[in-house]
Amino acid sequence: MSLYVTPNDFEGTDSQRINQAIACALQQGKMVRIPRVNQHESPSQPQDLWLLDEAILLPSNSTIELHDCRIKLSDQCRDNFFRSANCGPG
């Protein structure tokens, strides 16, 4: 049994996949590991890059391990890489 959940197990944009992995990991009491290889299905994006179009929301008691990966904000993103999920407007 693995201690980690990976975004490669989910579908959607890279941001959505990482956020889904975080939600799953919290339910299972695991950590999220973002690996070097991104197993997405976009032929225009390199497989060693995680392209974020919105911030990754980090709830309390969550652990993210960046395992030799490259993360980049997309040209459309006007947000942070990571943001607290406990923060509200205002």
XYZ file of C-alpha atoms in Angstrom:
90
model
C 0.000 0.000 0.000
C 1.413 3.356 -1.055
C 1.713 6.336 1.273
C 1.147 8.680 -1.660
C -1.545 9.790 -4.074
C -0.355 11.123 -7.432
C -2.140 13.552 -9.775
C -1.446 11.071 -12.580
C -4.366 9.016 -11.222
C -6.877 11.774 -12.119
C -8.217 13.561 -15.207
C -8.593 17.234 -16.099
C -6.141 20.109 -16.243
C -2.935 19.788 -14.263
C -4.328 22.146 -11.589
C -7.538 20.138 -11.338
C -5.653 16.843 -11.156
C -3.400 18.087 -8.346
C -6.374 19.485 -6.398
C -8.231 16.165 -6.865
C -5.174 14.280 -5.583
C -5.077 16.514 -2.503
C -8.765 15.869 -1.750
C -8.288 12.111 -2.187
C -5.145 12.073 -0.035
C -6.928 13.874 2.802
C -9.756 11.322 2.753
C -7.297 8.420 2.815
C -4.811 9.911 5.289
C -2.037 9.979 2.684
C 0.368 12.511 1.189
C 0.439 13.854 -2.375
C 3.520 13.252 -4.478
C 3.854 15.266 -7.674
C 6.256 13.207 -9.803
C 8.616 14.376 -12.516
C 6.615 12.685 -15.295
C 3.207 14.200 -16.022
C 1.102 11.524 -17.707
C -1.331 13.956 -19.331
C -2.699 13.553 -22.824
C -1.683 16.941 -24.262
C 0.815 16.433 -27.085
C 1.771 20.135 -27.050
C 2.982 20.046 -23.427
C 6.276 18.416 -22.388
C 5.830 15.420 -20.111
C 8.226 16.770 -17.488
C 6.147 19.903 -16.825
C 3.093 20.573 -14.644
C 1.310 23.641 -16.053
C -0.950 25.419 -13.567
C -3.850 27.606 -14.686
C -4.952 28.314 -11.100
C -3.487 28.037 -7.620
C -3.216 24.710 -5.848
C -5.418 24.940 -2.743
C -3.720 23.556 0.352
C -6.044 22.613 3.223
C -4.685 22.312 6.740
C -3.012 19.000 7.571
C -2.049 18.347 3.949
C 1.396 17.362 2.691
C 2.667 17.877 -0.856
C 5.942 16.337 -1.975
C 7.499 17.756 -5.124
C 9.482 14.824 -6.456
C 12.026 16.227 -8.966
C 9.257 17.970 -10.925
C 8.923 21.263 -12.814
C 5.884 23.425 -12.113
C 5.050 26.491 -14.189
C 2.182 28.994 -14.193
C 0.356 29.192 -17.522
C 0.325 32.480 -19.415
C -3.338 32.952 -18.425
C -2.729 32.433 -14.698
C -2.711 35.472 -12.424
C -2.436 33.565 -9.166
C 0.103 31.968 -6.839
C 1.477 28.449 -7.190
C 0.042 27.433 -3.810
C -2.638 29.089 -1.691
C -4.312 28.269 1.599
C -7.712 26.633 1.104
C -8.826 28.224 4.384
C -8.700 31.758 2.998
C -11.900 33.518 1.943
C -12.670 36.690 -0.007
C -11.867 39.957 1.732
